[in-house]
Coordinates of C-alpha atoms and ligand atoms in Angstrom, one line a residue:
M9 CA -47.3 -25.5 -28.0
A10 CA -45.8 -22.1 -28.9
R11 CA -49.2 -20.6 -28.7
R12 CA -49.8 -22.0 -25.3
Y13 CA -46.5 -20.6 -24.1
R14 CA -47.5 -17.1 -25.3
S15 CA -50.7 -17.3 -23.4
G16 CA -48.7 -18.4 -20.5
F17 CA -46.6 -15.4 -20.4
G18 CA -49.7 -13.3 -20.4
W19 CA -50.7 -15.1 -17.3
L20 CA -47.3 -14.5 -15.8
I21 CA -47.9 -10.8 -15.8
I22 CA -51.4 -11.2 -14.4
V23 CA -50.2 -13.5 -11.7
M24 CA -47.5 -11.0 -10.8
V25 CA -50.0 -8.1 -10.7
A26 CA -52.6 -10.1 -8.8
V27 CA -50.1 -11.1 -6.1
F28 CA -49.0 -7.6 -5.5
E29 CA -52.6 -6.5 -5.6
A30 CA -53.6 -9.1 -3.2
V31 CA -51.4 -7.3 -0.7
S32 CA -52.6 -3.8 -1.5
V33 CA -56.3 -4.4 -1.6
A34 CA -56.6 -6.9 1.2
G35 CA -59.2 -5.5 3.5
R36 CA -61.2 -3.7 0.9
R37 CA -63.3 -6.5 -0.5
P38 CA -66.8 -6.6 1.1
F39 CA -67.4 -9.6 3.3
P40 CA -70.0 -11.7 1.5
R41 CA -73.0 -12.3 3.7
H42 CA -74.0 -15.8 3.6
L43 CA -76.2 -17.4 6.1
A44 CA -76.6 -21.1 6.0
I45 CA -79.6 -22.8 7.4
D46 CA -78.8 -26.2 8.6
G47 CA -80.7 -28.8 6.6
V48 CA -83.7 -26.6 6.1
G49 CA -84.5 -25.4 2.5
A50 CA -82.0 -23.1 0.9
P51 CA -80.9 -19.7 1.9
K52 CA -81.3 -16.7 -0.3
S53 CA -77.7 -16.5 -1.3
G54 CA -75.2 -19.3 -1.7
I55 CA -74.6 -22.2 -4.1
C56 CA -78.0 -23.8 -3.6
A57 CA -79.8 -20.7 -4.6
K58 CA -77.4 -19.7 -7.3
A59 CA -77.0 -23.0 -9.1
V60 CA -79.3 -25.8 -7.9
V61 CA -82.8 -24.8 -6.8
K62 CA -83.4 -23.0 -10.1
H63 CA -83.2 -26.4 -11.9
G64 CA -85.9 -27.8 -9.7
Y65 CA -83.7 -29.9 -7.4
K66 CA -83.9 -29.9 -3.6
C67 CA -80.8 -28.4 -2.0
Q68 CA -79.6 -27.9 1.6
E69 CA -76.8 -25.6 2.9
F70 CA -74.6 -26.6 5.8
D71 CA -71.7 -25.0 7.6
V72 CA -68.9 -27.3 8.6
K73 CA -66.3 -26.1 11.1
T74 CA -62.7 -27.3 10.7
D75 CA -60.6 -28.1 13.8
D76 CA -58.5 -25.0 13.0
G77 CA -61.5 -22.7 13.0
Y78 CA -62.5 -22.3 9.4
M79 CA -66.2 -22.4 8.5
L80 CA -66.8 -24.2 5.2
S81 CA -69.9 -24.0 3.1
L82 CA -71.3 -27.4 2.1
Q83 CA -74.3 -28.2 -0.1
R84 CA -76.4 -31.3 -0.3
I85 CA -78.6 -32.4 -3.2
P86 CA -80.4 -35.2 -1.3
E87 CA -82.3 -36.6 -4.3
G88 CA -82.7 -36.5 -8.0
K89 CA -85.5 -34.7 -9.8
V90 CA -86.9 -38.1 -10.8
G91 CA -87.5 -38.7 -7.1
N92 CA -85.5 -41.9 -6.6
N93 CA -86.4 -42.5 -3.0
S94 CA -84.4 -45.7 -2.4
A95 CA -84.0 -45.8 1.4
K96 CA -80.2 -45.6 1.7
K97 CA -78.7 -43.5 -1.0
P98 CA -74.9 -43.7 -1.2
P99 CA -73.3 -40.4 -0.3
V100 CA -70.8 -38.8 -2.7
V101 CA -68.5 -35.9 -1.8
L102 CA -67.5 -33.7 -4.8
Q103 CA -64.2 -31.8 -4.2
H104 CA -63.3 -29.0 -6.6
G105 CA -59.8 -27.9 -7.7
V106 CA -57.7 -24.7 -7.2
L107 CA -59.0 -21.2 -8.1
V108 CA -62.6 -22.5 -8.4
D109 CA -65.3 -23.6 -6.0
G110 CA -68.1 -26.2 -5.9
V111 CA -70.3 -24.3 -8.4
T112 CA -68.1 -25.8 -11.1
W113 CA -69.9 -29.2 -10.6
L114 CA -73.2 -27.5 -11.4
M115 CA -72.5 -25.0 -14.3
N116 CA -73.7 -27.1 -17.2
S117 CA -77.3 -28.3 -17.7
P118 CA -78.6 -30.9 -15.3
Q119 CA -78.3 -33.5 -18.1
Q120 CA -74.5 -32.6 -18.4
A121 CA -73.3 -31.6 -15.0
L122 CA -72.0 -34.2 -12.6
G123 CA -73.7 -32.9 -9.4
F124 CA -77.2 -33.3 -11.0
I125 CA -76.4 -36.5 -12.8
L126 CA -75.3 -38.2 -9.6
A127 CA -78.5 -37.1 -7.8
D128 CA -80.6 -38.4 -10.7
N129 CA -78.8 -41.7 -10.4
G130 CA -79.8 -42.3 -6.8
F131 CA -76.8 -40.7 -5.0
D132 CA -76.9 -38.4 -2.1
V133 CA -74.6 -35.5 -3.4
W134 CA -72.5 -33.3 -1.1
I135 CA -70.5 -30.4 -2.6
S136 CA -67.5 -29.2 -0.7
N137 CA -66.0 -25.7 -0.9
V138 CA -62.5 -25.3 0.6
R139 CA -61.4 -22.4 2.8
G140 CA -60.9 -19.1 1.1
T141 CA -63.5 -19.7 -1.7
R142 CA -66.4 -17.3 -1.9
Y143 CA -68.8 -19.0 0.5
S144 CA -66.1 -20.3 2.8
R145 CA -64.4 -17.0 3.7
R146 CA -65.2 -17.4 7.3
H147 CA -63.3 -18.3 10.5
A148 CA -64.0 -18.4 14.2
T149 CA -61.6 -15.6 14.9
L150 CA -59.7 -14.5 11.8
D151 CA -61.2 -12.0 9.4
P152 CA -60.2 -12.9 5.8
N153 CA -60.2 -9.2 4.8
F154 CA -58.2 -7.9 7.7
N155 CA -56.1 -10.7 9.2
P156 CA -53.5 -12.1 6.9
K157 CA -53.3 -15.2 9.2
F158 CA -56.5 -16.3 7.6
W159 CA -54.5 -17.0 4.4
D160 CA -51.6 -18.8 6.2
W161 CA -52.2 -22.2 4.6
S162 CA -51.3 -24.4 1.7
W163 CA -52.9 -27.6 0.4
D164 CA -51.3 -29.4 3.4
E165 CA -54.1 -27.8 5.5
L166 CA -56.8 -28.8 3.1
V167 CA -55.5 -32.4 3.6
D168 CA -55.2 -32.1 7.4
H169 CA -58.3 -30.0 8.2
D170 CA -60.8 -29.3 5.4
L171 CA -61.1 -32.8 4.0
P172 CA -61.4 -34.6 7.4
A173 CA -64.0 -32.0 8.5
V174 CA -66.2 -32.5 5.4
L175 CA -65.9 -36.3 5.2
G176 CA -66.6 -36.5 9.0
F177 CA -69.7 -34.3 8.7
V178 CA -71.1 -36.2 5.7
Q179 CA -70.5 -39.6 7.4
K180 CA -72.2 -38.4 10.6
Q181 CA -75.2 -37.1 8.7
T182 CA -75.6 -40.1 6.5
G183 CA -74.3 -42.9 8.7
Q184 CA -72.3 -44.2 5.8
K185 CA -68.9 -44.1 4.3
V186 CA -68.7 -41.9 1.3
H187 CA -67.6 -42.1 -2.3
Y188 CA -65.4 -39.2 -3.4
V189 CA -64.9 -37.4 -6.7
G190 CA -62.0 -35.0 -6.9
H191 CA -60.9 -32.8 -9.8
S192 CA -57.4 -31.4 -10.0
L193 CA -56.3 -30.2 -6.6
G194 CA -59.2 -32.2 -5.3
T195 CA -57.4 -35.3 -6.5
L196 CA -54.2 -34.3 -4.9
M197 CA -56.0 -33.8 -1.5
A198 CA -57.3 -37.4 -1.8
L199 CA -54.0 -38.9 -2.9
A200 CA -52.0 -37.2 -0.1
T201 CA -54.6 -38.3 2.4
L202 CA -54.6 -41.9 1.2
A203 CA -50.8 -42.0 1.0
E204 CA -50.8 -41.2 4.8
G205 CA -53.4 -44.0 5.3
K206 CA -55.9 -41.4 6.6
Q207 CA -59.7 -41.2 6.3
L208 CA -60.0 -44.8 5.3
D209 CA -62.7 -45.2 7.9
K210 CA -64.8 -42.6 6.1
L211 CA -64.1 -43.3 2.4
K212 CA -65.5 -46.1 0.3
S213 CA -63.8 -45.2 -3.0
A214 CA -62.4 -42.3 -4.9
A215 CA -62.8 -41.1 -8.5
L216 CA -59.9 -38.8 -9.5
L217 CA -60.5 -36.7 -12.6
S218 CA -57.5 -35.0 -14.0
P219 CA -55.3 -36.4 -11.3
I220 CA -52.4 -34.3 -10.1
A221 CA -49.6 -35.6 -7.9
Y222 CA -46.5 -34.8 -10.0
L223 CA -46.5 -31.6 -12.0
S224 CA -43.1 -31.7 -13.6
H225 CA -44.4 -31.7 -17.2
M226 CA -47.2 -29.2 -16.8
T227 CA -47.2 -26.5 -19.6
T228 CA -49.5 -24.0 -17.9
A229 CA -48.7 -20.5 -16.7
L230 CA -48.1 -21.8 -13.2
G231 CA -45.5 -24.2 -14.5
I232 CA -43.6 -21.4 -16.2
V233 CA -43.9 -19.2 -13.1
A234 CA -42.6 -22.0 -10.9
S235 CA -39.8 -22.9 -13.2
R236 CA -38.4 -19.4 -12.8
S237 CA -38.6 -19.6 -9.0
F238 CA -40.9 -16.7 -9.2
M239 CA -43.6 -17.9 -6.9
G240 CA -41.0 -19.1 -4.5
E241 CA -39.5 -15.6 -4.1
L242 CA -42.8 -13.9 -4.0
G243 CA -44.0 -16.4 -1.4
Q244 CA -41.2 -15.4 0.9
L245 CA -42.4 -11.8 0.6
F246 CA -46.1 -12.4 0.7
G247 CA -46.5 -15.8 2.2
L248 CA -49.7 -14.9 4.1
A249 CA -51.6 -13.0 1.4
E250 CA -54.8 -13.7 -0.4
F251 CA -54.4 -14.5 -4.0
N252 CA -57.4 -13.0 -5.7
P253 CA -57.4 -13.7 -9.5
M254 CA -60.4 -11.4 -9.8
G255 CA -58.8 -8.3 -8.3
P256 CA -59.3 -5.1 -10.3
G257 CA -55.7 -5.0 -11.6
A258 CA -55.8 -8.6 -12.7
S259 CA -59.2 -8.3 -14.5
A260 CA -58.0 -5.1 -16.3
L261 CA -55.1 -7.0 -17.6
V262 CA -57.3 -9.9 -18.6
R263 CA -59.5 -7.5 -20.5
F264 CA -56.5 -5.9 -22.2
Y265 CA -55.1 -9.2 -23.1
C266 CA -58.4 -10.5 -24.4
S267 CA -58.8 -7.5 -26.7
Q268 CA -55.5 -8.1 -28.5
P269 CA -55.7 -9.3 -32.1
L270 CA -55.3 -13.0 -32.6
V271 CA -56.0 -13.6 -28.9
N272 CA -59.4 -14.5 -27.5
C273 CA -60.4 -15.2 -24.0
Y274 CA -60.8 -18.9 -24.8
D275 CA -57.0 -18.9 -24.9
F276 CA -56.9 -18.0 -21.2
M277 CA -58.7 -21.2 -20.4
A278 CA -56.2 -23.0 -22.7
A279 CA -53.3 -21.3 -21.0
M280 CA -54.4 -22.6 -17.6
T281 CA -55.8 -25.9 -18.5
G282 CA -54.7 -27.1 -21.9
V283 CA -56.9 -27.0 -25.0
N284 CA -60.3 -28.2 -23.9
C285 CA -62.2 -30.0 -26.6
C286 CA -65.8 -29.9 -25.5
L287 CA -66.7 -26.9 -23.5
N288 CA -69.9 -25.0 -24.0
R289 CA -68.5 -21.6 -24.9
T290 CA -71.2 -19.8 -22.9
T291 CA -70.4 -21.9 -19.8
A292 CA -66.6 -21.3 -20.3
K293 CA -67.2 -17.6 -20.4
D294 CA -69.3 -17.7 -17.3
L295 CA -66.5 -19.6 -15.6
L296 CA -64.0 -17.0 -16.5
E297 CA -66.2 -14.1 -15.4
H298 CA -67.7 -15.4 -12.2
E299 CA -65.8 -18.4 -11.0
P300 CA -62.2 -17.6 -10.4
Q301 CA -61.9 -17.8 -6.7
S302 CA -59.4 -16.7 -4.2
T303 CA -56.8 -19.0 -2.7
S304 CA -53.8 -18.3 -0.6
T305 CA -50.5 -17.3 -2.1
K306 CA -48.9 -20.0 0.1
N307 CA -51.1 -22.6 -1.6
L308 CA -49.8 -21.6 -5.0
V309 CA -46.3 -21.5 -3.8
H310 CA -46.7 -25.0 -2.5
L311 CA -48.0 -26.1 -5.9
A312 CA -45.1 -24.3 -7.5
Q313 CA -42.7 -26.2 -5.2
T314 CA -44.2 -29.4 -6.5
V315 CA -43.6 -28.3 -10.1
R316 CA -40.1 -27.3 -9.4
D317 CA -38.9 -30.0 -7.1
G318 CA -40.6 -33.0 -8.8
V319 CA -41.3 -34.4 -5.4
L320 CA -44.7 -34.7 -3.7
R321 CA -44.2 -33.4 -0.2
R322 CA -45.4 -31.0 2.4
Y323 CA -44.8 -27.3 2.2
N324 CA -41.2 -26.3 2.2
Y325 CA -40.4 -23.4 4.5
G326 CA -37.2 -22.9 2.5
N327 CA -34.8 -23.2 5.4
T328 CA -33.7 -25.9 7.8
K329 CA -34.8 -24.1 11.0
D330 CA -38.4 -23.5 10.0
N331 CA -38.7 -27.0 8.5
M332 CA -37.3 -28.4 11.7
A333 CA -39.8 -26.4 13.7
H334 CA -42.8 -27.7 11.6
Y335 CA -41.7 -31.2 10.8
K336 CA -38.8 -32.1 13.2
S337 CA -36.9 -32.7 10.0
P338 CA -34.7 -30.5 7.8
N339 CA -36.8 -31.4 4.7
P340 CA -40.6 -31.6 4.4
P341 CA -42.0 -35.1 4.7
V342 CA -42.8 -36.8 1.4
F343 CA -46.2 -38.2 0.5
N344 CA -45.4 -41.8 -0.6
L345 CA -48.1 -42.8 -3.1
A346 CA -46.9 -46.4 -3.0
K347 CA -48.4 -46.5 0.5
I348 CA -52.0 -46.0 -0.8
P349 CA -53.7 -49.2 0.4
P350 CA -53.8 -51.5 -2.6
S351 CA -57.3 -52.6 -1.9
F352 CA -58.8 -49.1 -1.9
P353 CA -61.1 -48.7 -4.9
L354 CA -59.6 -46.0 -7.2
F355 CA -60.9 -44.7 -10.5
L356 CA -58.6 -42.4 -12.5
S357 CA -59.5 -40.5 -15.6
Y358 CA -57.0 -38.3 -17.4
G359 CA -56.9 -36.3 -20.6
G360 CA -54.5 -36.4 -23.5
Q361 CA -54.6 -32.6 -23.9
D362 CA -54.5 -31.7 -20.2
A363 CA -51.7 -29.1 -19.6
L364 CA -51.9 -29.4 -15.8
S365 CA -52.3 -33.2 -15.4
D366 CA -49.8 -34.1 -18.2
I367 CA -49.7 -37.7 -19.4
A368 CA -46.1 -38.1 -18.4
D369 CA -46.9 -37.0 -14.8
V370 CA -50.0 -39.3 -14.7
K371 CA -47.8 -42.2 -15.9
R372 CA -45.4 -41.6 -13.0
L373 CA -48.3 -41.5 -10.6
L374 CA -49.6 -44.8 -12.1
S375 CA -46.1 -46.4 -11.8
E376 CA -46.0 -45.5 -8.1
I377 CA -49.3 -47.3 -7.5
K378 CA -48.4 -50.3 -9.8
S379 CA -48.9 -52.7 -6.9
H380 CA -52.5 -51.6 -6.6
D381 CA -55.0 -54.5 -6.7
P382 CA -56.0 -54.5 -10.5
A383 CA -59.6 -55.4 -9.5
K384 CA -59.8 -52.2 -7.5
L385 CA -58.2 -49.8 -10.0
Q386 CA -59.8 -48.5 -13.1
V387 CA -58.0 -46.1 -15.4
Q388 CA -59.2 -44.3 -18.5
L389 CA -57.5 -41.9 -20.8
I390 CA -59.7 -39.5 -22.7
K391 CA -57.5 -38.5 -25.6
D392 CA -59.2 -35.2 -26.5
Y393 CA -59.8 -33.9 -23.0
G394 CA -58.1 -30.8 -21.5
H395 CA -58.2 -30.0 -17.7
A396 CA -61.6 -28.3 -17.6
D397 CA -63.3 -30.9 -19.9
F398 CA -63.6 -33.2 -16.9
I399 CA -66.0 -30.9 -15.1
L400 CA -67.5 -28.9 -18.0
A401 CA -67.4 -30.9 -21.2
T402 CA -70.9 -31.3 -22.7
N403 CA -70.1 -35.0 -23.4
A404 CA -68.5 -35.8 -20.1
K405 CA -71.6 -37.8 -19.0
D406 CA -71.0 -40.4 -21.8
L407 CA -67.3 -40.5 -21.6
V408 CA -66.6 -40.2 -17.9
Y409 CA -69.5 -39.8 -15.5
N410 CA -71.4 -43.0 -16.5
Q411 CA -68.2 -44.9 -15.9
V412 CA -67.8 -43.2 -12.5
I413 CA -71.3 -44.2 -11.5
S414 CA -70.8 -47.8 -12.5
F415 CA -67.6 -47.8 -10.5
F416 CA -69.3 -46.4 -7.4
R417 CA -72.1 -49.0 -7.7
K418 CA -69.6 -51.8 -8.0
F419 CA -67.9 -50.7 -4.8
N420 CA -70.9 -49.5 -2.8
Ligands
LIG13 C1 -82.3 -45.4 -7.7 O1 -81.2 -45.6 -6.9 C2 -80.7 -46.9 -6.8 C3 -79.6 -46.9 -5.7 O2 -78.6 -46.2 -6.0 C4 -80.2 -47.4 -8.2 O3 -79.8 -48.7 -8.1 C5 -81.4 -47.2 -9.2 O4 -80.9 -47.5 -10.5 C6 -81.9 -45.8 -9.1 N1 -83.1 -45.7 -10.0 C7 -83.1 -44.7 -11.0 C8 -84.4 -44.7 -11.7 O5 -82.3 -43.9 -11.2
LIG14 C1 -74.6 -24.1 -23.8 O1 -75.1 -23.3 -22.7 C2 -76.2 -22.4 -23.0 C3 -76.4 -21.5 -21.8 O2 -76.5 -22.3 -20.6 C4 -77.4 -23.4 -23.4 O3 -78.5 -22.5 -23.7 C5 -77.0 -24.3 -24.6 O4 -78.0 -25.1 -24.8 C6 -75.7 -25.0 -24.3 N1 -75.3 -25.8 -25.4 C7 -75.0 -27.1 -25.4 C8 -74.5 -27.7 -26.7 O5 -75.0 -27.7 -24.4

């Protein structure tokens, strides 16, 4: 525990620098050129080319526009390599967590990574990438590099705009309701959506890996940051900025920190996620080097509010006047998880070593959905798993994914 904390303080400094830097370098990052071709083959750049086609799988790139103007990159792996051509494949949407993008579902080998495993098991796989991530830095009118309004959102907007856009698109393309897999923030997006009784016309079931709703017991850097009201104050100053964990100042600090005796970079992962039991070290290194993705500072502030306040509710503008303007109420509306329809099929898998999705917080989540129909709820605890194990562990197929697949088949 003490070791985790030390790592955490390293991150505190990095977060601080990165936030300031987000403000100073906004505008200097080159705009990534990414041209998606609707449904036809794979473009030269993008997640299909980077992570899927090289393994011999078919892959299609799509652009999905949200109703507030963001252009999201969406990938489809329409079939497995074994060529399972059953007529109506059940569609599955994979929703990544915070500070990463959809590539995380594809980083391990095709025998180990969920994106490929689902395709090889007869599912039609759709990989979502939320606003602000590398291939979804696009908007009808706002330039992410020059217009800070591009970054004026928290996970409320992912719930209100990104998720409905992606689910609606996939449902339209496939003519079916979809199964959903979320990791981390991707689980929060689903829980908040279901608590408001939304998207039930598009969703068949949801598998939530490392579910987060309450964050009061988290032991990661973000938890420490939040407990000191640090993000809250910075948020007031830089509410509209990009948070880029890969900015030059942040990476210099990471390199410095990694070079200290007794510290190795694996600790960074541990600081953010808890001690992961079963990562491939090569993959973990790739993740740290290539994957950390931008999000908005406001999104992190919203998460920090969740940590600090112990309540799951919409973004708090911090004063009655602004909250009134947004919500017609002095306090942000609460997401009441007890309102998740009890007959909606839910699969939850959580880890005993997960520093973000702590056991105590998951227990609270479970107690709030205690009236759920037991026939529609499956819960598993993987004792040794940390936060990243659920997407990257080399043994996740045996421990988690096979169970998810059986669950989806049961409720298809
Ligand atoms: C092909 O897909 C169907 C429908 O999902 C599934 O029942 C079957 O087991 C799959 N076959 C193989 C070989 O994966
Ligand atoms: C770890 O990843 C490397 C590089 O992708 C791969 O060559 C190796 O086989 C993997 N090891 C395990 C145990 O999966």
